[in-house]
PDB file of C-alpha atoms in Angstrom:
ATOM      1  CA  UNK J   1     108.488  91.656  39.386  1.00  0.00           C
ATOM      2  CA  UNK J   2     110.683  92.623  42.339  1.00  0.00           C
ATOM      3  CA  UNK J   3     113.873  92.001  40.369  1.00  0.00           C
ATOM      4  CA  UNK J   4     112.835  94.408  37.626  1.00  0.00           C
ATOM      5  CA  UNK J   5     111.912  97.036  40.217  1.00  0.00           C
ATOM      6  CA  UNK J   6     115.272  96.687  41.954  1.00  0.00           C
ATOM      7  CA  UNK J   7     117.117  97.000  38.652  1.00  0.00           C
ATOM      8  CA  UNK J   8     115.098 100.095  37.680  1.00  0.00           C
ATOM      9  CA  UNK J   9     115.711 101.581  41.126  1.00  0.00           C
ATOM     10  CA  UNK J  10     119.447 100.967  40.869  1.00  0.00           C
ATOM     11  CA  UNK J  11     119.700 102.491  37.411  1.00  0.00           C
ATOM     12  CA  UNK J  12     117.562 105.495  38.351  1.00  0.00           C
ATOM     13  CA  UNK J  13     119.558 105.990  41.565  1.00  0.00           C
ATOM     14  CA  UNK J  14     122.843 105.815  39.699  1.00  0.00           C
ATOM     15  CA  UNK J  15     121.679 108.344  37.114  1.00  0.00           C
ATOM     16  CA  UNK J  16     120.455 110.727  39.798  1.00  0.00           C
ATOM     17  CA  UNK J  17     123.724 110.388  41.771  1.00  0.00           C
ATOM     18  CA  UNK J  18     125.844 111.074  38.690  1.00  0.00           C
ATOM     19  CA  UNK J  19     123.629 114.014  37.744  1.00  0.00           C
ATOM     20  CA  UNK J  20     123.795 115.439  41.261  1.00  0.00           C
ATOM     21  CA  UNK J  21     127.576 115.072  41.404  1.00  0.00           C
ATOM     22  CA  UNK J  22     128.313 116.421  37.925  1.00  0.00           C
ATOM     23  CA  UNK J  23     125.673 119.097  37.399  1.00  0.00           C
ATOM     24  CA  UNK J  24     124.686 120.241  40.884  1.00  0.00           C
ATOM     25  CA  UNK J  25     128.168 120.025  42.449  1.00  0.00           C
ATOM     26  CA  UNK J  26     127.174 117.694  45.276  1.00  0.00           C
ATOM     27  CA  UNK J  27     129.814 116.054  47.449  1.00  0.00           C
ATOM     28  CA  UNK J  28     130.563 112.358  47.036  1.00  0.00           C
ATOM     29  CA  UNK J  29     128.801 111.397  50.267  1.00  0.00           C
ATOM     30  CA  UNK J  30     125.724 113.382  49.207  1.00  0.00           C
ATOM     31  CA  UNK J  31     125.707 111.580  45.869  1.00  0.00           C
ATOM     32  CA  UNK J  32     125.916 108.212  47.630  1.00  0.00           C
ATOM     33  CA  UNK J  33     123.042 109.204  49.894  1.00  0.00           C
ATOM     34  CA  UNK J  34     121.072 110.369  46.865  1.00  0.00           C
ATOM     35  CA  UNK J  35     121.819 107.076  45.096  1.00  0.00           C
ATOM     36  CA  UNK J  36     120.538 104.921  47.927  1.00  0.00           C
ATOM     37  CA  UNK J  37     117.509 107.090  48.669  1.00  0.00           C
ATOM     38  CA  UNK J  38     116.255 107.441  45.111  1.00  0.00           C
ATOM     39  CA  UNK J  39     117.029 103.801  44.367  1.00  0.00           C
ATOM     40  CA  UNK J  40     114.961 102.558  47.304  1.00  0.00           C
ATOM     41  CA  UNK J  41     112.103 104.978  46.668  1.00  0.00           C
ATOM     42  CA  UNK J  42     111.918 104.204  42.963  1.00  0.00           C
ATOM     43  CA  UNK J  43     112.067 100.442  43.597  1.00  0.00           C
ATOM     44  CA  UNK J  44     109.295 100.669  46.202  1.00  0.00           C
ATOM     45  CA  UNK J  45     107.199 102.807  43.864  1.00  0.00           C
ATOM     46  CA  UNK J  46     107.703 100.334  41.000  1.00  0.00           C
ATOM     47  CA  UNK J  47     106.750  97.358  43.163  1.00  0.00           C
ATOM     48  CA  UNK J  48     103.641  99.178  44.379  1.00  0.00           C
ATOM     49  CA  UNK J  49     102.549 100.065  40.858  1.00  0.00           C
ATOM     50  CA  UNK J  50     103.127  96.522  39.595  1.00  0.00           C
ATOM     51  CA  UNK J  51     101.229  94.969  42.512  1.00  0.00           C
ATOM     52  CA  UNK J  52      98.306  97.336  42.053  1.00  0.00           C
ATOM     53  CA  UNK J  53      98.277  96.721  38.309  1.00  0.00           C
ATOM     54  CA  UNK J  54      98.268  92.949  38.718  1.00  0.00           C
ATOM     55  CA  UNK J  55      95.590  93.193  41.407  1.00  0.00           C
ATOM     56  CA  UNK J  56      93.323  95.239  39.186  1.00  0.00           C
ATOM     57  CA  UNK J  57      93.897  92.903  36.253  1.00  0.00           C
ATOM     58  CA  UNK J  58      92.904  89.847  38.291  1.00  0.00           C
ATOM     59  CA  UNK J  59      89.687  91.513  39.508  1.00  0.00           C
ATOM     60  CA  UNK J  60      88.462  92.457  36.041  1.00  0.00           C
ATOM     61  CA  UNK J  61      86.064  89.939  34.485  1.00  0.00           C
ATOM     62  CA  UNK J  62      87.429  87.722  31.754  1.00  0.00           C
ATOM     63  CA  UNK J  63      86.003  87.589  28.243  1.00  0.00           C
ATOM     64  CA  UNK J  64      84.253  84.287  28.991  1.00  0.00           C
ATOM     65  CA  UNK J  65      82.539  85.750  32.049  1.00  0.00           C
ATOM     66  CA  UNK J  66      81.442  88.788  30.037  1.00  0.00           C
ATOM     67  CA  UNK J  67      80.061  86.566  27.251  1.00  0.00           C
ATOM     68  CA  UNK J  68      78.065  84.345  29.622  1.00  0.00           C
ATOM     69  CA  UNK J  69      76.753  87.345  31.554  1.00  0.00           C
ATOM     70  CA  UNK J  70      75.403  89.043  28.442  1.00  0.00           C
ATOM     71  CA  UNK J  71      73.811  85.903  27.013  1.00  0.00           C
TER      72      UNK J  71
END
């Protein structure tokens, strides 16, 4: 879960740094700062979403519990 988030963060950071450098005429150091910032933020956001999603999935009743509750 964390590995996938780090990979997504790295790819998203790289794309945003290249876009900032090529399209918005940022300096190299600004692109590197943009790369690290967006990479960390996107990775943290991905980890948070995956943890919340797995937490909600574990709290939902299973099909067996639903069947025994309705019977």
